Amino acid sequence: MFPASFDYLPVRSVDEALAALAEHGTDARILAGGQSLIPAMRFRLARPAVLVDINPIAELAYLREADGALLIGAGTRDVAIERSATVAAGYRLVSDVAAVVADPVVRQSGTVVGGLCHNDPAGDWGVAALAGRAQIVVRGKAGTRTVSIDDFLVDSYTTAVADGELALEVRFPTPGQRTSGSYQKIERKVGDFATAAAAVQLTLGPDGTIVDAGVAIGAAGPKATRVVMAERLLIGSRPTTELLQSAAAEAEKISDPVADTRGDVDFKRAMARVLVQRALIATLERLHVGELR
Amino acid sequence: MKIRVTVNGALYERDVEPRMLLAYFLREQCGFTGTHVGCDSSSCGVCVVMLDNERAVKSCTMFAVMADGHEVTTVEGLANGTELHALQQAFWDCHGLQCGYCTPGMMMTSLVLLKQNPDPTEAEIRAALAGNLCRCTGYQNIVKSVEQAAGALAPAAVVAK
Amino acid sequence: MPITPATPERHAIGLAMKRKEDPRFIQGRGRYLDDIVLPNMLFLALVHSPYPHARIVKIDKTDALAMPGVKAVITGEDLVAANLGWIPTFHGYDKQMVLAVGKAVFQYQEVAGVVATSREAAFDAAELVEVEYEPLEVIVDPFVAMKDATIIRDDRENKTNHIYHWEVGKRDETNAALAASDVHISGKMEFQRVHPAPLETCGIVADMNGGSGRLTLYLTSQAPHAHRTVVSLVTGIPEDKIHVISPDIGGGFGNKVPVYPGYVVATAASVILGSPVKWVENRTENLTTSGFARDYHMNVEIGATTAGKVTALKVTTVADHGAFDAAADPTKYPAGMFGIVTGSYDFPIAFTELDAYFTNKAPGGIAYRCSFRVTEASYAIERGMDMLAQRLGMDPAELRLKNFVKKEQFPYPSPLGFVYDSGDYHRTLEKALGKIGYGDLRREQAEKRKRGEYMGIGISTFTEVVGAGPSKLFDIMGIKMFDSAEIRIHPTGSGIVRTGTRHQGQGHETTWAQIVAEELGLDPQNILVEEGDTDTAPYGLGTYASRSTPVAGGAIALAARKIREKAKKIAAHVLEVSEDDIEWEDYKFKVSGVPGKSITMKEIAFAAYTNPAPDSEPGLEATFYYDPPNLTFPHGAYIAVVDVDAETGETKVRRFLAIDDCGVVINPMIVEGQIHGGLTEGFAIAFMQEIRFDASGNHLNTNFTEYLVPTSLETPAWETDNTVTPSPHHPLGAKGVGESPNVGSPAAFVNAVVDALSPLGITHIDMPLTRAKVWHAIQAAKA
């Protein structure tokens, strides 16, 4: 299948990109990895008149730790996260996700920020970003702002990036010593959208009590969903089998999936529970708290 | 739009529509028909080529204009003159192909894998190839082929293990 | 352990020879359909109906024709005017629209074609063809179709959705036997609609060449000669003026047997416009319009004694054929070889009947390594036997061993009309049970059950039937299903063999060379194999249904033996002895009683051109058209070991052992590769593949994000081995093997999962065994 015709505009700087967006308005789409956009264009579901290619902006392809966070630039490919020893050592949740986004070839082109901006209801990065309490840096004509992930993910395929703006970076706060996480995903095969997904990040206090919890589910609503009730149950409590089950049950309650070829609503909601449970257990095992199955 | 793309070491200057996919550019503008097209949804990987000597790319999910100024390696660029690349030899030795349609893509993905991970385990090979579909072989001999190629390309690493 | 040959390597048969065709593929120099570029070539894009059933009120070509680069817009009406509106189906009992005529009868049906100077222009213009539809009532359920409330095919004389009824066996006696049996199980099971989805889609370059006056068709065709004849019959162009060339094919699996509308429209366009026209389907078109596979709704009844001896088998089927009966079966077999449904078991009496219906879906039915419906039949009997075992509380291996046809009973006349050539089912299953460690696995299962873990073992001991086929029974559109070989040996001892088959990855360029080399004592590296060019290859019926080795392989061996007969004359002449004194031994001709006096085939080849025998023609070649005396009956024993995660419904295939018996093995490496590929397809079918429609007739699996092909990560590792029970009638003792793994494996997977969940009282789950489906079955059972 062949896309409809479009004008192609490679840009070499963020300012150039913003100028192009200002000039072309909603006729223009940003092209980074293109792994979601180009297939949509091949099916003619997307027909942008102008593609603003930000791949040539070399300064956007960074992955570094600074200011207490992991900073991922808009040009950074999923595979860079997958291969990063820093991420593997210090950001278990992020590392888990990078191994299961799309497929191993698509990951060599797709970008983390691009995935977040695309905001597919079954996308992986949004779920992890919620659990990890990430922030997105957005720049427009009016200046640069930092948006919390909860505010950033607005609706299916819709984010807080307004017309004329460009998302530049996602930041994952650096987990402390007693923090770990896990991403659990059910997919029918590699490359399929998630049937269900869950992301958990927990911080334990010195006495073993959970002092912070991020719990989110994916493919369970119009966008990745924070399981607020689970977080409330977890924070301030000691990890027990019953606690984990109660927290996981909250995921099933809030889960609002669409029935499709991956499964019916009842099944998917049950899987939200199962995956949150498994993510909690895996996270605690990584924190050397076991026997909670 | 005029673009200049280095393919298998030679420069190709062509005038193309922005919407021309890299796969068709390689096949029709540069004459390298070894890169194939098999699906519409970036699912099958028969179109995989290597970009800038470092990443595997599904050439059906990239516009030719995005490759302007870049280097592309296709299956035709694997051999050294008449000397087969270790991957090609291995696929032949290990019966890693039947109809041959997925083979170029499999080899290019494997090439990038072995650059990153010269001594992969079977599990790592299977994980790395999960973006390339095959209907004929059931993958088993493809995995064997990559294992043989790994051994041929980096014997020192293998011995050290 | 890999496949091993029957006897230690002979000269060439049994050799795990590296493939001669590989060099071009590994260098990216295969020549597939879309690689073919001709001067002034135009491109065809098709317009598809969004409605599953709708009257076509009007087609407006104006905007499309106005686009730059567009040369023609063709509709069904245009084709009807040119007498090309309908084509016969292979099966012969129906015809199908090329482009929709009057109405569209399935979603994505081809409605118009746009020919333009570039792919993009054709695709852009196709969007501009305006079609006005009047939606009609949609039927996507054959059980609704059978009520005839809405008639799909109003072009047919009988206004009914019922296509045909087929039956074989003894109805009354079987019913009586079932009624009289101590135990009588009855199980409904669906073999879901699936699609072969080779990685290369279908396509054509049609070139009506005014200069030569010939129509050349480069075609993704598994049966080039048959296609040539059909094109001639449909267009009226004489066959000598038609040249079909089937280039390298990127996978067939039955997808490239039918004649598709795109082929006819491209051909018509080339004839009308006088330029070559290329049509290559995209994946969506491939999945929604080209030949599907299966879609059988079956009910299996087995009668048995309480001791577990089977007494009777009855299988009743509703077949969903889509909107046209384009199932590419041999003429006398509308349900293919479904009569193999008694499988490996000695049923004293059996009966099977089938009713086929039209629905608003794409046509097809015979594809995806099915051996003409053997996949459906084998699934039915292997699931049925496990259901019986479950009812009897008997071990499924024991039940099978108790009921197998015994070695001494071959050739075995089955109650449904086949005569099985040879088999040793006990030996193959015993080998499988030994290799997998069956006893240990059952003990492990018992332990796991105590802990509430769901481990399952599934057995499938299939007998399949291939090698169509003997002329008195088999024809496609009247053409008998022989196959052919033409062998010519050159002066310096090389040769060329051409056959009527056309490989799509099965390794013929190597295996056929091995046969010739074996028969003539030549080097297989110097035997060139050519297939697929109808100008040069002898007439044959092509490659599908695992028929190539049984039929063409036989032809090659017999043609080579003809050459050997002639070579004997030359030997006698050159060695100046009588022909009676010449013996073929150690791959050369020896003079009996005179050690040291011998001559090689290579030397004979030279002599054939330089010193021919006075009583025969110069040169050294022979042709053989082989009409096989019977079909062949490969069999196997497959065992799957699975672990089911009850929380998520996920099944992990821990082990899969395949013991195949395809008779004499020509190239064990190639056979093993075929098994790996077929098992992977069976795995896909069992766990993740289906072509489904919603209640409004919308196709739900239109591309690879919804029609799933397993990756290297999901696909299990396959353990293979074999037994060898030669075919007594085949010139080489070989039986064919390509489809056996797809025939035998789905039941093994399903049997394993049902076995795992049997403590919950589960007796059957239909494929695909998705997580959701298995999870729900578990929830329902626990409730």
Short mmCIF file of C-alpha atoms in Angstrom, two decimals, chain C residues 120-466:
data_model
loop_
_atom_site.label_atom_id
_atom_site.label_comp_id
_atom_site.label_asym_id
_atom_site.label_seq_id
_atom_site.Cartn_x
_atom_site.Cartn_y
_atom_site.Cartn_z
CA GLU C 120 1.10 4.85 -7.01
CA ALA C 121 -1.01 6.32 -9.80
CA ALA C 122 -3.04 3.11 -10.05
CA PHE C 123 -3.54 3.03 -6.30
CA ASP C 124 -4.44 6.74 -6.14
CA ALA C 125 -6.89 6.39 -9.01
CA ALA C 126 -8.47 3.29 -7.50
CA GLU C 127 -9.57 5.50 -4.60
CA LEU C 128 -11.39 7.72 -7.09
CA VAL C 129 -13.54 5.00 -8.66
CA GLU C 130 -17.00 5.74 -7.33
CA VAL C 131 -19.16 2.74 -6.69
CA GLU C 132 -22.74 3.02 -5.52
CA TYR C 133 -23.91 0.02 -3.52
CA GLU C 134 -27.27 -1.11 -2.20
CA PRO C 135 -26.49 -3.27 0.82
CA LEU C 136 -28.22 -6.62 1.07
CA GLU C 137 -28.74 -9.03 3.92
CA VAL C 138 -25.44 -10.61 4.98
CA ILE C 139 -24.81 -14.26 5.80
CA VAL C 140 -21.58 -15.30 7.46
CA ASP C 141 -22.82 -18.40 9.22
CA PRO C 142 -23.34 -21.56 7.17
CA PHE C 143 -26.02 -22.67 9.64
CA VAL C 144 -27.94 -19.53 8.74
CA ALA C 145 -27.13 -19.96 5.04
CA MET C 146 -28.77 -23.36 5.05
CA LYS C 147 -32.10 -21.80 5.90
CA ASP C 148 -32.12 -20.07 2.49
CA ALA C 149 -33.79 -16.95 3.84
CA THR C 150 -31.41 -14.91 1.67
CA ILE C 151 -29.99 -16.37 -1.52
CA ILE C 152 -26.42 -15.36 -2.20
CA ARG C 153 -25.99 -16.75 -5.70
CA ASP C 154 -28.93 -15.64 -7.76
CA ASP C 155 -26.92 -16.41 -10.89
CA ARG C 156 -27.34 -20.12 -10.27
CA GLU C 157 -30.24 -22.15 -11.56
CA ASN C 158 -31.16 -23.61 -8.20
CA LYS C 159 -31.90 -20.72 -5.90
CA THR C 160 -30.37 -22.13 -2.78
CA ASN C 161 -27.26 -21.60 -0.68
CA HIS C 162 -26.76 -25.34 -0.56
CA ILE C 163 -23.98 -26.24 -2.98
CA TYR C 164 -23.82 -30.02 -2.80
CA HIS C 165 -24.18 -33.03 -0.62
CA TRP C 166 -21.43 -35.64 -0.50
CA GLU C 167 -21.26 -38.92 1.30
CA VAL C 168 -19.30 -42.12 1.38
CA GLY C 169 -19.61 -45.30 3.41
CA LYS C 170 -22.58 -47.22 4.75
CA ARG C 171 -25.06 -44.95 6.47
CA ASP C 172 -27.60 -47.43 7.84
CA GLU C 173 -25.10 -50.04 8.98
CA THR C 174 -23.00 -47.36 10.67
CA ASN C 175 -25.98 -45.90 12.49
CA ALA C 176 -27.00 -49.35 13.59
CA ALA C 177 -23.52 -50.17 14.77
CA LEU C 178 -23.32 -46.93 16.75
CA ALA C 179 -26.67 -47.57 18.35
CA ALA C 180 -25.61 -51.06 19.32
CA SER C 181 -22.26 -50.01 20.77
CA ASP C 182 -21.56 -50.14 24.50
CA VAL C 183 -19.99 -46.72 24.27
CA HIS C 184 -20.96 -44.00 21.83
CA ILE C 185 -19.28 -40.62 21.93
CA SER C 186 -20.36 -37.63 19.97
CA GLY C 187 -18.27 -34.49 19.70
CA LYS C 188 -18.77 -31.23 17.86
CA MET C 189 -15.66 -29.55 16.62
CA GLU C 190 -14.84 -26.70 14.32
CA PHE C 191 -11.81 -26.44 12.11
CA GLN C 192 -11.74 -22.69 11.84
CA ARG C 193 -11.21 -20.72 8.66
CA VAL C 194 -7.51 -19.93 8.27
CA HIS C 195 -5.29 -18.66 5.49
CA PRO C 196 -1.93 -19.93 4.20
CA ALA C 197 -0.41 -16.43 4.00
CA PRO C 198 2.92 -17.12 2.29
CA LEU C 199 5.29 -14.18 2.67
CA GLU C 200 5.17 -13.43 -1.03
CA THR C 201 1.68 -12.46 -2.14
CA CYS C 202 0.17 -13.48 -5.46
CA GLY C 203 0.88 -11.61 -8.65
CA ILE C 204 1.21 -11.62 -12.42
CA VAL C 205 2.95 -9.83 -15.21
CA ALA C 206 0.76 -10.33 -18.27
CA ASP C 207 2.42 -9.51 -21.55
CA MET C 208 0.39 -9.71 -24.74
CA ASN C 209 3.22 -9.15 -27.15
CA GLY C 210 2.12 -7.83 -30.53
CA GLY C 211 5.50 -8.69 -31.97
CA SER C 212 5.49 -12.40 -31.19
CA GLY C 213 1.72 -12.74 -31.15
CA ARG C 214 2.05 -14.60 -27.89
CA LEU C 215 0.68 -13.97 -24.45
CA THR C 216 3.39 -14.45 -21.82
CA LEU C 217 2.23 -14.71 -18.25
CA TYR C 218 4.75 -14.50 -15.46
CA LEU C 219 2.67 -15.94 -12.71
CA THR C 220 2.98 -16.98 -9.08
CA SER C 221 1.67 -20.40 -9.97
CA GLN C 222 2.06 -23.74 -8.30
CA ALA C 223 0.58 -25.35 -11.43
CA PRO C 224 1.75 -23.46 -14.53
CA HIS C 225 0.48 -25.91 -17.15
CA ALA C 226 -2.96 -26.12 -15.63
CA HIS C 227 -3.06 -22.33 -15.54
CA ARG C 228 -2.05 -22.17 -19.18
CA THR C 229 -4.87 -24.49 -20.15
CA VAL C 230 -7.42 -22.58 -18.09
CA VAL C 231 -6.33 -19.27 -19.60
CA SER C 232 -6.68 -20.77 -23.05
CA LEU C 233 -10.16 -22.10 -22.31
CA VAL C 234 -11.28 -18.83 -20.76
CA THR C 235 -9.81 -16.41 -23.30
CA GLY C 236 -10.01 -18.51 -26.42
CA ILE C 237 -6.32 -17.88 -27.12
CA PRO C 238 -4.77 -21.13 -28.39
CA GLU C 239 -2.36 -22.77 -25.99
CA ASP C 240 0.61 -22.52 -28.33
CA LYS C 241 0.23 -18.76 -28.14
CA ILE C 242 0.30 -18.76 -24.33
CA HIS C 243 3.52 -19.00 -22.36
CA VAL C 244 3.28 -19.31 -18.60
CA ILE C 245 6.44 -18.80 -16.62
CA SER C 246 6.34 -19.43 -12.94
CA PRO C 247 9.47 -17.78 -11.55
CA ASP C 248 10.83 -18.27 -8.03
CA ILE C 249 7.92 -18.35 -5.64
CA GLY C 250 8.09 -17.01 -2.08
CA GLY C 251 5.96 -19.73 -0.53
CA GLY C 252 2.84 -21.38 -1.90
CA PHE C 253 1.09 -23.60 0.64
CA GLY C 254 -1.84 -23.82 -1.75
CA ASN C 255 -2.30 -20.08 -1.95
CA LYS C 256 -0.92 -20.03 -5.49
CA VAL C 257 -3.05 -22.76 -7.03
CA PRO C 258 -6.29 -20.92 -7.83
CA VAL C 259 -6.84 -18.54 -10.74
CA TYR C 260 -7.51 -15.15 -9.20
CA PRO C 261 -9.46 -12.21 -10.64
CA GLY C 262 -6.32 -10.08 -10.62
CA TYR C 263 -4.71 -12.50 -13.06
CA VAL C 264 -7.63 -12.32 -15.46
CA VAL C 265 -7.99 -8.55 -15.28
CA ALA C 266 -4.26 -8.03 -15.83
CA THR C 267 -4.35 -10.39 -18.78
CA ALA C 268 -7.39 -8.71 -20.28
CA ALA C 269 -5.78 -5.31 -19.77
CA SER C 270 -2.60 -6.41 -21.50
CA VAL C 271 -4.53 -7.79 -24.44
CA ILE C 272 -6.59 -4.61 -24.74
CA LEU C 273 -3.76 -2.12 -24.19
CA GLY C 274 -0.94 -4.02 -25.89
CA SER C 275 1.45 -3.36 -23.00
CA PRO C 276 2.65 -5.62 -20.22
CA VAL C 277 0.52 -5.24 -17.09
CA LYS C 278 1.75 -6.10 -13.62
CA TRP C 279 -0.51 -6.88 -10.69
CA VAL C 280 0.89 -7.70 -7.25
CA GLU C 281 -1.53 -8.04 -4.39
CA ASN C 282 -0.90 -6.31 -1.12
CA ARG C 283 -1.21 -8.28 2.11
CA THR C 284 -4.73 -7.09 2.83
CA GLU C 285 -5.88 -8.32 -0.56
CA ASN C 286 -4.08 -11.60 0.00
CA LEU C 287 -5.77 -12.24 3.33
CA THR C 288 -9.25 -11.09 2.31
CA THR C 289 -9.67 -12.29 -1.26
CA SER C 290 -7.32 -15.18 -2.01
CA GLY C 291 -8.00 -18.82 -1.22
CA PHE C 292 -8.74 -19.47 2.43
CA ALA C 293 -8.40 -22.89 4.06
CA ARG C 294 -10.60 -25.19 6.17
CA ASP C 295 -13.88 -23.83 7.64
CA TYR C 296 -15.43 -27.18 8.43
CA HIS C 297 -18.00 -27.66 11.20
CA MET C 298 -17.83 -31.33 12.11
CA ASN C 299 -19.61 -33.74 14.38
CA VAL C 300 -17.69 -36.90 15.17
CA GLU C 301 -19.35 -40.02 16.52
CA ILE C 302 -17.37 -43.07 17.52
CA GLY C 303 -18.75 -46.33 18.81
CA ALA C 304 -16.65 -48.70 20.91
CA THR C 305 -16.78 -51.64 23.26
CA THR C 306 -16.18 -50.99 26.93
CA ALA C 307 -12.78 -52.57 26.42
CA GLY C 308 -11.97 -49.84 23.94
CA LYS C 309 -12.25 -51.55 20.57
CA VAL C 310 -13.82 -49.19 18.05
CA THR C 311 -16.92 -50.40 16.32
CA ALA C 312 -18.10 -47.58 14.08
CA LEU C 313 -17.33 -44.03 12.92
CA LYS C 314 -19.68 -41.38 11.65
CA VAL C 315 -18.65 -37.86 10.77
CA THR C 316 -21.10 -35.21 9.66
CA THR C 317 -19.84 -31.92 8.30
CA VAL C 318 -21.15 -28.52 7.33
CA ALA C 319 -18.67 -26.88 4.99
CA ASP C 320 -18.48 -23.11 4.50
CA HIS C 321 -17.21 -22.46 1.00
CA GLY C 322 -17.63 -18.69 0.82
CA ALA C 323 -19.40 -17.08 -2.10
CA PHE C 324 -18.15 -19.35 -4.89
CA ASP C 325 -17.25 -23.02 -4.85
CA ALA C 326 -13.63 -22.49 -5.82
CA ALA C 327 -12.24 -25.31 -3.67
CA ALA C 328 -9.49 -26.66 -5.92
CA ASP C 329 -10.35 -30.30 -5.45
CA PRO C 330 -10.05 -33.05 -8.06
CA THR C 331 -13.34 -33.25 -9.91
CA LYS C 332 -14.73 -36.44 -8.37
CA TYR C 333 -13.79 -35.33 -4.85
CA PRO C 334 -15.81 -32.29 -3.83
CA ALA C 335 -14.74 -32.85 -0.25
CA GLY C 336 -11.22 -33.79 -1.22
CA MET C 337 -9.80 -36.79 0.53
CA PHE C 338 -11.99 -36.36 3.57
CA GLY C 339 -12.74 -40.07 3.33
CA ILE C 340 -9.38 -40.65 5.07
CA VAL C 341 -11.24 -39.78 8.25
CA THR C 342 -11.03 -43.35 9.57
CA GLY C 343 -7.36 -42.45 9.98
CA SER C 344 -4.97 -45.08 11.29
CA TYR C 345 -7.72 -47.16 12.89
CA ASP C 346 -9.39 -50.36 11.81
CA PHE C 347 -13.03 -49.36 11.83
CA PRO C 348 -15.27 -52.22 10.72
CA ILE C 349 -17.84 -49.76 9.46
CA ALA C 350 -17.93 -46.04 8.78
CA PHE C 351 -19.97 -43.32 7.14
CA THR C 352 -19.33 -39.68 6.46
CA GLU C 353 -21.47 -37.02 4.85
CA LEU C 354 -20.99 -33.37 4.14
CA ASP C 355 -23.13 -30.48 3.04
CA ALA C 356 -21.52 -27.39 1.61
CA TYR C 357 -22.97 -23.89 1.68
CA PHE C 358 -22.36 -20.49 0.20
CA THR C 359 -21.76 -17.57 2.55
CA ASN C 360 -20.71 -13.97 2.05
CA LYS C 361 -17.03 -14.69 2.36
CA ALA C 362 -14.13 -15.09 -0.05
CA PRO C 363 -14.01 -18.41 -1.96
CA GLY C 364 -11.43 -21.14 -1.52
CA GLY C 365 -11.16 -23.99 0.97
CA ILE C 366 -8.28 -26.04 -0.37
CA ALA C 367 -5.04 -24.55 0.88
CA TYR C 368 -2.53 -24.37 3.69
CA ARG C 369 -0.94 -27.77 3.37
CA CYS C 370 -4.28 -29.55 3.56
CA SER C 371 -3.69 -32.49 1.19
CA PHE C 372 -7.25 -31.88 -0.05
CA ARG C 373 -9.11 -31.79 3.30
CA VAL C 374 -6.92 -34.40 4.99
CA THR C 375 -6.10 -31.78 7.64
CA GLU C 376 -9.78 -31.56 8.56
CA ALA C 377 -10.27 -35.32 8.52
CA SER C 378 -7.17 -36.03 10.55
CA TYR C 379 -8.13 -33.44 13.13
CA ALA C 380 -11.59 -34.96 13.42
CA ILE C 381 -10.45 -38.52 14.02
CA GLU C 382 -7.55 -37.65 16.31
CA ARG C 383 -9.73 -35.43 18.47
CA GLY C 384 -12.47 -38.03 18.35
CA MET C 385 -10.16 -40.79 19.55
CA ASP C 386 -9.02 -38.63 22.46
CA MET C 387 -12.64 -37.90 23.34
CA LEU C 388 -13.25 -41.64 23.34
CA ALA C 389 -10.20 -42.25 25.50
CA GLN C 390 -11.42 -39.62 27.94
CA ARG C 391 -14.87 -41.22 28.11
CA LEU C 392 -13.42 -44.69 28.62
CA GLY C 393 -10.90 -43.45 31.18
CA MET C 394 -8.29 -45.10 28.97
CA ASP C 395 -4.81 -43.89 28.14
CA PRO C 396 -4.93 -42.34 24.64
CA ALA C 397 -1.77 -44.15 23.55
CA GLU C 398 -3.20 -47.45 24.67
CA LEU C 399 -6.47 -46.79 22.87
CA ARG C 400 -4.62 -46.08 19.67
CA LEU C 401 -2.38 -49.12 19.86
CA LYS C 402 -5.43 -51.24 20.45
CA ASN C 403 -7.18 -49.99 17.34
CA PHE C 404 -4.43 -49.39 14.79
CA VAL C 405 -4.56 -51.13 11.46
CA LYS C 406 -1.90 -53.81 11.84
CA LYS C 407 1.16 -54.06 9.67
CA GLU C 408 -0.05 -57.39 8.25
CA GLN C 409 -3.28 -55.83 7.04
CA PHE C 410 -1.63 -53.75 4.30
CA PRO C 411 -2.57 -53.03 1.57
CA TYR C 412 -5.52 -52.04 3.72
CA PRO C 413 -8.92 -51.35 2.21
CA SER C 414 -10.57 -48.74 4.40
CA PRO C 415 -14.33 -48.71 4.91
CA LEU C 416 -14.47 -45.36 3.09
CA GLY C 417 -12.85 -46.51 -0.12
CA PHE C 418 -9.10 -45.97 0.13
CA VAL C 419 -6.54 -48.75 -0.15
CA TYR C 420 -3.69 -47.75 2.12
CA ASP C 421 -0.42 -48.84 0.51
CA SER C 422 1.72 -49.56 3.57
CA GLY C 423 2.25 -48.56 7.16
CA ASP C 424 3.47 -49.72 10.51
CA TYR C 425 1.59 -47.61 12.98
CA HIS C 426 2.55 -49.58 16.08
CA ARG C 427 6.23 -49.20 15.38
CA THR C 428 6.01 -45.45 14.83
CA LEU C 429 3.96 -44.76 17.94
CA GLU C 430 6.12 -47.03 20.09
CA LYS C 431 9.17 -45.17 18.88
CA ALA C 432 7.56 -41.85 19.77
CA LEU C 433 6.46 -43.02 23.21
CA GLY C 434 9.94 -44.32 23.92
CA LYS C 435 11.69 -41.19 22.77
CA ILE C 436 9.47 -38.79 24.68
CA GLY C 437 9.66 -40.85 27.85
CA TYR C 438 5.92 -41.28 27.99
CA GLY C 439 5.75 -43.16 31.25
CA ASP C 440 7.86 -40.56 33.04
CA LEU C 441 5.72 -37.78 31.63
CA ARG C 442 2.52 -39.37 32.90
CA ARG C 443 4.09 -39.76 36.33
CA GLU C 444 5.16 -36.13 36.28
CA GLN C 445 1.65 -35.16 35.26
CA ALA C 446 0.16 -37.06 38.17
CA GLU C 447 2.46 -35.22 40.57
CA LYS C 448 1.66 -31.86 39.06
CA ARG C 449 -2.06 -32.53 39.21
CA LYS C 450 -1.81 -32.98 42.97
CA ARG C 451 -0.36 -29.45 43.12
CA GLY C 452 -3.07 -28.00 40.89
CA GLU C 453 -0.75 -27.55 37.93
CA TYR C 454 -2.01 -28.19 34.46
CA MET C 455 0.38 -30.27 32.36
CA GLY C 456 -0.87 -32.06 29.28
CA ILE C 457 0.31 -34.69 26.82
CA GLY C 458 -1.31 -34.85 23.40
CA ILE C 459 -0.86 -37.59 20.84
CA SER C 460 -1.71 -37.55 17.17
CA THR C 461 -1.17 -40.67 15.09
CA PHE C 462 -2.27 -39.62 11.67
CA THR C 463 -2.44 -41.38 8.36
CA GLU C 464 -2.64 -39.08 5.47
CA VAL C 465 -3.12 -39.59 1.76
CA VAL C 466 -1.21 -37.86 -1.00
#
